[in-house]
């Protein structure tokens, strides 16, 4: 659930930031469009009708009505500067008389504007040659629109506005849209949270059932091993031992020519009894509370020695583990050592138990024939696969590495503070 909430928060930020920038850009474009409309009305209704031939010819005093019409707008600071250009780049009118009559290069798109194109607006600092009187005023809204003089001549009106109104319009749009957008995303996140919690609880329930089933499988395996070991010891081994004594008695009373046959049968039977006793000892799990994990692992390794495999042990004298984790490590070691004896054809086996403040690691490596991990796991590894599932559910890991002709390594890692649920 923490990962889900964190992912949702990251997604919210990832989506909100570009959307916020897009909304901000759209708000600025909307404000600039409003500035174009405002300037167009000013040009059509306030400037155009007063741009007489006298004004166009630069007659002294001809711009008095224009100055009176624009004075209130200039006085309140909303309108910073205004200029009227003809097609040649000559300033026909300006609120600064010193600019009238001067020529400047018109923008490349001016002919299109004069031919009836759409007005243009931008928000930026004014650093061009014709802006020497506006260069120190910071960002201004620069608007170009078309107007028609009294004689029908098309002119360009250039107006500069303070950016406060545009910024205010932009902020108004942002404040109107962004909260709604964020609330919508938040509501979507909350709507997803409820089914996510339900799903997480279902997953936890399935994991709990899976843990119980795995534990029952392990417990059933141990009980079955105990039953088989008990039956072997109490019935089969005792019967075979009795049969061995009977053969020995028959050997003593038989004729000389039959004694070698009885001796050979007795030797085979005693060897099988010894093998069954060894199997019985391996099947029956030790009392880990009494022995402790290091001693139990040492006993497992001692049985491997009986099969001619050299064993190298690195086991601490004391191991701080509860009964459940110790049982996990013992079961894994028992499975691995049994597989090594049966299938690895190894000459050397190394068993290492390591422990620090956070975790305990069991490492078992042999120099046997190995197997191909990419192929299907043989049925003999079923016990190990069950243990891997059990350890993973308990918060640990079991890794198997093997190479054809290069031996096999098994590493088991368990957190010392992981919840104990196996018993």
Coordinates of C-alpha atoms in Angstrom, one line a residue:
X1 CA 0.0 0.0 0.0
X2 CA 2.9 2.4 0.7
X3 CA 4.3 1.7 -2.8
X4 CA 0.9 2.2 -4.3
X5 CA 0.4 5.6 -2.5
X6 CA 3.9 6.7 -3.4
X7 CA 3.4 5.7 -7.0
X8 CA 0.1 7.5 -7.1
X9 CA 1.8 10.6 -5.6
X10 CA 4.6 10.5 -8.2
X11 CA 2.0 10.0 -11.0
X12 CA 0.1 13.0 -9.6
X13 CA 3.2 15.2 -9.7
X14 CA 4.3 13.9 -13.1
X15 CA 0.8 14.7 -14.6
X16 CA 0.2 17.9 -12.7
X17 CA 3.4 19.6 -13.5
X18 CA 3.1 19.5 -17.4
X19 CA -0.6 20.2 -17.2
X20 CA 0.0 23.1 -14.9
X21 CA 2.6 24.5 -17.3
X22 CA 0.2 23.9 -20.2
X23 CA -2.6 25.7 -18.3
X24 CA -0.3 28.6 -17.5
X25 CA 0.7 28.9 -21.2
X26 CA -3.0 28.8 -22.2
X27 CA -3.8 31.4 -19.6
X28 CA -1.1 33.7 -20.9
X29 CA -2.3 33.2 -24.5
X30 CA -5.8 33.9 -23.4
X31 CA -4.7 37.1 -21.7
X32 CA -2.7 38.2 -24.7
X33 CA -5.7 37.6 -26.9
X34 CA -7.7 39.8 -24.7
X35 CA -5.0 42.5 -25.0
X36 CA -5.3 42.2 -28.8
X37 CA -9.1 42.7 -28.7
X38 CA -8.8 45.6 -26.3
X39 CA -6.2 47.3 -28.6
X40 CA -8.2 46.6 -31.7
X41 CA -11.2 48.4 -30.2
X42 CA -9.0 51.3 -29.2
X43 CA -7.6 51.4 -32.7
X44 CA -11.0 51.2 -34.4
X45 CA -13.1 53.5 -32.3
X46 CA -10.6 55.9 -30.7
X47 CA -7.6 56.2 -33.1
X48 CA -8.9 55.5 -36.6
X49 CA -11.5 58.3 -36.8
X50 CA -9.0 60.8 -35.5
X51 CA -6.2 59.9 -37.9
X52 CA -6.9 62.7 -40.4
X53 CA -4.9 63.8 -43.3
X54 CA -3.4 66.6 -41.2
X55 CA -2.2 64.1 -38.7
X56 CA -0.7 61.9 -41.5
X57 CA 1.0 65.0 -42.9
X58 CA 2.5 65.9 -39.6
X59 CA 0.7 69.3 -39.3
X60 CA 1.5 70.9 -35.9
X61 CA -1.4 70.7 -33.4
X62 CA -3.3 68.2 -35.6
X63 CA -2.9 65.4 -33.0
X64 CA -4.5 67.4 -30.1
X65 CA -7.7 65.4 -30.2
X66 CA -5.7 62.1 -30.2
X67 CA -3.8 63.3 -27.1
X68 CA -7.0 64.3 -25.3
X69 CA -8.6 60.9 -26.2
X70 CA -5.6 58.9 -25.0
X71 CA -4.7 61.0 -21.9
X72 CA -6.9 59.2 -19.4
X73 CA -5.6 55.8 -20.5
X74 CA -2.0 56.9 -20.2
X75 CA -2.6 58.6 -16.9
X76 CA -3.8 55.5 -15.1
X77 CA -0.7 53.6 -16.2
X78 CA -2.5 50.8 -18.0
X79 CA -1.4 52.1 -21.4
X80 CA 2.4 52.8 -21.3
X81 CA 3.1 53.8 -24.9
X82 CA 1.3 54.0 -28.2
X83 CA 2.6 54.5 -31.7
X84 CA 1.0 54.6 -35.2
X85 CA 3.1 53.5 -38.2
X86 CA 2.6 53.8 -41.9
X87 CA 3.6 51.1 -44.4
X88 CA 7.0 52.7 -44.9
X89 CA 8.0 52.5 -41.2
X90 CA 7.4 56.2 -40.4
X91 CA 5.9 57.0 -37.0
X92 CA 2.7 58.9 -37.8
X93 CA 1.7 59.5 -34.2
X94 CA 3.0 58.7 -30.7
X95 CA 2.3 59.9 -27.2
X96 CA 6.0 60.9 -27.3
X97 CA 6.2 63.8 -29.9
X98 CA 9.9 63.2 -30.3
X99 CA 9.2 59.9 -32.0
X100 CA 6.8 61.4 -34.7
X101 CA 8.4 61.4 -38.1
X102 CA 11.2 58.9 -37.3
X103 CA 11.5 55.8 -39.4
X104 CA 12.2 52.3 -38.1
X105 CA 12.3 48.9 -39.7
X106 CA 8.9 47.2 -39.5
X107 CA 8.6 43.5 -38.5
X108 CA 8.7 41.0 -41.4
X109 CA 5.0 40.2 -40.8
X110 CA 3.8 43.8 -40.9
X111 CA 2.7 43.6 -44.6
X112 CA 0.4 40.7 -43.7
X113 CA -1.0 42.7 -40.8
X114 CA -1.6 45.7 -43.1
X115 CA -3.4 43.5 -45.6
X116 CA -5.9 42.5 -43.0
X117 CA -4.1 39.9 -40.9
X118 CA -4.7 39.1 -37.3
X119 CA -3.2 41.3 -34.6
X120 CA -0.2 40.1 -32.6
X121 CA 0.7 40.3 -28.9
X122 CA 3.7 39.3 -26.8
X123 CA 4.9 39.7 -23.2
X124 CA 8.6 40.5 -23.0
X125 CA 11.2 43.1 -22.2
X126 CA 11.5 45.8 -24.9
X127 CA 15.1 46.0 -26.1
X128 CA 14.7 47.0 -29.8
X129 CA 16.0 50.2 -31.3
X130 CA 12.6 51.9 -31.3
X131 CA 12.1 51.0 -27.7
X132 CA 14.7 53.2 -26.2
X133 CA 12.1 54.9 -24.0
X134 CA 10.6 51.5 -22.8
X135 CA 13.8 49.6 -22.2
X136 CA 13.9 50.2 -18.5
X137 CA 10.3 49.4 -17.7
X138 CA 10.7 45.6 -17.4
X139 CA 8.3 43.2 -19.2
X140 CA 5.5 44.9 -21.2
X141 CA 2.7 43.6 -23.3
X142 CA 3.4 44.6 -26.8
X143 CA 0.4 44.6 -29.2
X144 CA 0.3 45.2 -32.9
X145 CA -3.1 45.8 -34.7
X146 CA -4.3 47.3 -37.9
X147 CA -6.4 50.4 -38.2
X148 CA -7.8 52.5 -41.1
X149 CA -7.2 56.3 -41.3
X150 CA -9.8 58.8 -42.4
X151 CA -8.4 58.6 -46.0
X152 CA -8.6 54.8 -46.1
X153 CA -4.9 54.2 -45.6
X154 CA -4.0 51.1 -43.6
X155 CA -1.8 51.8 -40.6
X156 CA -0.1 49.8 -37.8
X157 CA -1.0 50.6 -34.2
X158 CA 1.6 49.5 -31.7
X159 CA 0.6 49.7 -28.0
X160 CA 2.4 48.8 -24.9
X161 CA 0.5 47.9 -21.7
X162 CA 1.7 47.2 -18.2
X163 CA 1.9 43.4 -17.6
X164 CA 0.0 43.5 -14.4
X165 CA -3.4 43.0 -16.0
X166 CA -2.1 40.1 -18.1
X167 CA -0.5 38.5 -15.1
X168 CA -3.7 39.0 -13.1
X169 CA -5.7 37.3 -15.9
X170 CA -3.2 34.5 -16.1
X171 CA -3.3 34.0 -12.3
X172 CA -7.1 34.0 -12.4
X173 CA -7.2 31.3 -14.9
X174 CA -4.6 29.2 -13.1
X175 CA -6.4 29.6 -9.7
X176 CA -9.7 28.6 -11.4
X177 CA -8.4 25.5 -13.2
X178 CA -5.5 24.1 -11.2
X179 CA -7.4 23.4 -7.9
X180 CA -10.2 21.7 -9.8
X181 CA -7.7 19.6 -11.7
X182 CA -5.8 18.7 -8.6
X183 CA -9.0 17.8 -6.7
X184 CA -10.1 15.6 -9.6
X185 CA -6.8 13.8 -9.6
X186 CA -7.0 13.4 -5.8
X187 CA -10.5 12.1 -6.1
X188 CA -9.3 9.6 -8.7
X189 CA -6.5 8.5 -6.4
X190 CA -8.9 8.0 -3.5
X191 CA -11.3 6.1 -5.7
X192 CA -8.5 3.8 -6.7
X193 CA -7.3 3.5 -3.1
X194 CA -10.4 1.7 -1.9
X195 CA -10.2 -1.3 -4.4
X196 CA -6.4 -1.2 -3.8
X197 CA -6.9 -1.8 -0.1
X198 CA -9.4 -4.6 -0.8
X199 CA -7.0 -6.2 -3.3
X200 CA -4.1 -5.9 -0.8
X201 CA -6.3 -7.6 1.9
X202 CA -7.2 -10.4 -0.5
X203 CA -3.6 -10.9 -1.4
X204 CA -2.7 -11.0 2.3
X205 CA -5.4 -13.5 2.8
X206 CA -4.1 -15.7 0.0
X207 CA -0.5 -15.3 1.3
X208 CA -1.7 -16.4 4.7
X209 CA -3.4 -19.5 3.3
X210 CA -0.3 -20.2 1.2
X211 CA 1.9 -19.9 4.2
X212 CA -0.3 -22.3 6.2
X213 CA -0.4 -24.8 3.3
X214 CA 3.4 -24.7 2.9
X215 CA 3.8 -25.1 6.7
X216 CA 1.4 -28.0 6.7
X217 CA 3.3 -29.6 3.8
X218 CA 6.6 -29.3 5.7
X219 CA 5.1 -30.5 9.0
X220 CA 3.5 -33.4 7.1
X221 CA 6.8 -34.2 5.6
X222 CA 8.5 -34.3 9.0
X223 CA 5.7 -36.4 10.4
X224 CA 6.0 -38.8 7.5
X225 CA 9.7 -39.0 8.0
X226 CA 9.3 -39.7 11.7
X227 CA 6.7 -42.4 10.9
X228 CA 8.9 -44.1 8.3
X229 CA 12.0 -43.9 10.6
X230 CA 10.0 -45.4 13.5
X231 CA 8.6 -48.2 11.3
X232 CA 12.0 -49.0 10.0
X233 CA 13.5 -49.0 13.4
X234 CA 10.8 -50.9 15.2
X235 CA 9.9 -53.4 12.6
X236 CA 12.0 -53.8 9.5
X237 CA 15.4 -53.2 11.1
X238 CA 14.5 -55.4 14.1
X239 CA 13.3 -58.2 11.9
X240 CA 16.4 -58.0 9.7
X241 CA 18.6 -57.9 12.7
X242 CA 16.9 -61.1 14.0
X243 CA 17.3 -62.7 10.6
X244 CA 21.0 -61.8 10.7
X245 CA 21.4 -63.6 14.0
X246 CA 19.5 -66.6 12.6
X247 CA 21.8 -66.8 9.6
X248 CA 24.8 -66.6 11.9
X249 CA 23.4 -69.6 13.9
X250 CA 22.7 -71.5 10.8
X251 CA 26.2 -70.8 9.6
X252 CA 27.7 -72.3 12.7
X253 CA 25.6 -75.5 12.4
X254 CA 25.7 -75.9 8.7
X255 CA 28.0 -78.2 6.7
X256 CA 31.4 -76.8 5.7
X257 CA 30.4 -76.5 2.0
X258 CA 27.4 -74.3 2.9
X259 CA 29.1 -72.0 5.4
X260 CA 30.5 -69.5 2.7
X261 CA 27.0 -69.1 1.4
X262 CA 25.6 -68.3 4.8
X263 CA 28.5 -66.0 5.5
X264 CA 27.9 -64.0 2.3
X265 CA 24.1 -63.8 3.0
X266 CA 24.8 -62.6 6.5
X267 CA 27.3 -59.9 5.3
X268 CA 24.8 -58.6 2.7
X269 CA 22.1 -58.5 5.3
X270 CA 24.2 -56.7 7.9
X271 CA 25.2 -54.1 5.3
X272 CA 21.6 -53.5 4.5
X273 CA 20.7 -53.2 8.2
X274 CA 23.5 -50.6 8.5
X275 CA 22.2 -48.7 5.5
X276 CA 18.6 -48.8 6.9
X277 CA 19.8 -47.5 10.3
X278 CA 21.7 -44.7 8.6
X279 CA 18.5 -43.8 6.5
X280 CA 16.4 -43.9 9.7
X281 CA 18.8 -41.6 11.4
X282 CA 18.7 -39.2 8.5
X283 CA 14.9 -39.3 8.2
X284 CA 14.3 -38.5 11.9
X285 CA 14.8 -34.7 12.5
X286 CA 16.9 -33.9 15.6
X287 CA 15.7 -31.9 18.6
X288 CA 17.1 -28.5 17.5
X289 CA 16.2 -27.0 20.9
X290 CA 18.5 -29.5 22.6
X291 CA 21.3 -29.8 20.0
X292 CA 21.2 -26.3 18.4
X293 CA 21.6 -25.6 14.7
X294 CA 25.5 -25.8 14.6
X295 CA 25.6 -29.3 16.2
X296 CA 22.6 -30.5 14.0
X297 CA 24.4 -29.4 10.9
X298 CA 27.6 -31.0 12.0
X299 CA 25.8 -34.3 12.4
X300 CA 24.4 -34.0 8.9
X301 CA 27.9 -33.4 7.6
X302 CA 29.2 -36.4 9.5
X303 CA 26.8 -38.7 7.6
X304 CA 28.1 -37.2 4.3
X305 CA 31.6 -38.3 5.3
X306 CA 30.4 -41.9 5.4
X307 CA 29.9 -41.7 1.6
X308 CA 33.5 -40.8 0.9
X309 CA 32.8 -37.0 0.4
X310 CA 35.3 -34.6 2.1
X311 CA 33.4 -32.1 4.2
X312 CA 34.7 -28.6 5.1
X313 CA 32.7 -26.9 7.8
X314 CA 32.7 -23.3 8.9
X315 CA 30.0 -23.1 11.6
X316 CA 30.1 -20.8 14.6
X317 CA 29.9 -22.4 18.0
X318 CA 26.7 -20.4 18.9
X319 CA 24.0 -19.3 16.6
X320 CA 21.3 -16.8 17.7
X321 CA 18.2 -18.2 15.9
X322 CA 14.7 -19.2 17.1
X323 CA 13.4 -22.7 16.7
X324 CA 11.5 -21.9 13.5
X325 CA 14.4 -20.3 11.6
X326 CA 16.8 -23.0 12.8
X327 CA 14.3 -25.6 11.5
X328 CA 14.3 -23.9 8.1
X329 CA 18.0 -23.9 7.8
X330 CA 18.2 -27.5 8.9
X331 CA 15.6 -28.7 6.4
X332 CA 17.4 -27.0 3.5
X333 CA 20.7 -28.4 4.6
X334 CA 19.2 -31.9 4.8
X335 CA 17.7 -31.7 1.3
X336 CA 20.9 -30.3 -0.2
X337 CA 23.2 -32.8 1.4
X338 CA 20.8 -35.7 0.4
X339 CA 20.8 -34.5 -3.2
X340 CA 24.6 -34.1 -3.1
X341 CA 25.1 -37.7 -1.9
X342 CA 22.6 -39.1 -4.4
X343 CA 23.3 -37.1 -7.6
X344 CA 26.3 -34.8 -7.4
X345 CA 29.2 -37.3 -7.5
X346 CA 31.1 -34.8 -5.6
X347 CA 34.5 -35.2 -3.9
X348 CA 34.3 -32.1 -1.6
X349 CA 31.4 -30.3 0.1
X350 CA 31.7 -27.0 1.8
X351 CA 29.1 -25.9 4.4
X352 CA 29.3 -22.4 5.8
X353 CA 27.0 -20.7 8.3
X354 CA 27.4 -17.0 8.8
X355 CA 25.5 -14.5 11.0
X356 CA 25.6 -10.8 11.6
X357 CA 23.3 -8.3 13.3
X358 CA 20.7 -8.3 10.5
X359 CA 20.7 -11.8 8.8
X360 CA 21.9 -15.4 8.8
X361 CA 23.3 -17.0 5.7
X362 CA 23.8 -20.7 5.0
X363 CA 26.1 -21.5 2.0
X364 CA 26.6 -25.1 0.7
X365 CA 28.8 -25.8 -2.3
X366 CA 30.0 -29.0 -3.9
X367 CA 32.4 -29.7 -6.7
X368 CA 30.2 -32.3 -8.3
X369 CA 28.8 -32.7 -11.8
X370 CA 26.2 -30.0 -11.5
X371 CA 23.1 -29.6 -13.6
X372 CA 21.5 -27.3 -16.2
X373 CA 19.4 -24.7 -14.4
X374 CA 17.6 -23.8 -17.6
X375 CA 16.2 -27.3 -17.9
X376 CA 13.2 -28.4 -15.9
X377 CA 14.1 -29.1 -12.3
X378 CA 14.2 -32.9 -11.6
X379 CA 11.7 -34.4 -9.3
X380 CA 14.4 -35.0 -6.7
X381 CA 14.5 -31.2 -6.1
X382 CA 10.8 -31.0 -5.1
X383 CA 11.7 -30.7 -1.4
X384 CA 14.1 -27.9 -2.2
X385 CA 11.5 -26.0 -4.3
X386 CA 9.0 -26.3 -1.4
X387 CA 11.6 -24.9 1.0
X388 CA 12.3 -22.0 -1.4
X389 CA 8.7 -21.0 -1.4
X390 CA 8.5 -21.3 2.4
X391 CA 11.6 -19.2 2.9
X392 CA 10.5 -16.5 0.4
X393 CA 7.1 -16.2 2.1
X394 CA 9.0 -15.8 5.4
X395 CA 10.9 -12.9 4.0
X396 CA 14.1 -14.7 3.0
X397 CA 15.7 -16.1 -0.1
X398 CA 17.0 -19.3 -1.5
X399 CA 19.3 -19.2 -4.5
X400 CA 20.7 -22.2 -6.4
X401 CA 23.6 -21.9 -8.9
X402 CA 24.9 -24.8 -10.8
X403 CA 27.1 -25.4 -13.8
X404 CA 27.5 -28.6 -15.9
X405 CA 30.7 -30.1 -14.6
X406 CA 31.2 -27.1 -12.3
X407 CA 29.4 -28.1 -9.1
X408 CA 26.4 -26.6 -7.3
X409 CA 26.0 -23.8 -4.8
X410 CA 22.9 -23.2 -2.6
X411 CA 22.7 -20.0 -0.5
X412 CA 19.9 -19.4 2.0
X413 CA 19.4 -16.0 3.6
X414 CA 16.9 -15.2 6.4
X415 CA 16.4 -11.9 8.3
X416 CA 17.0 -12.5 11.9
X417 CA 14.1 -10.2 12.8
X418 CA 11.6 -11.7 10.2
X419 CA 8.3 -12.8 11.6
X420 CA 8.3 -16.4 12.8
X421 CA 5.2 -18.1 11.5
X422 CA 6.3 -21.6 10.6
X423 CA 5.4 -23.1 13.9

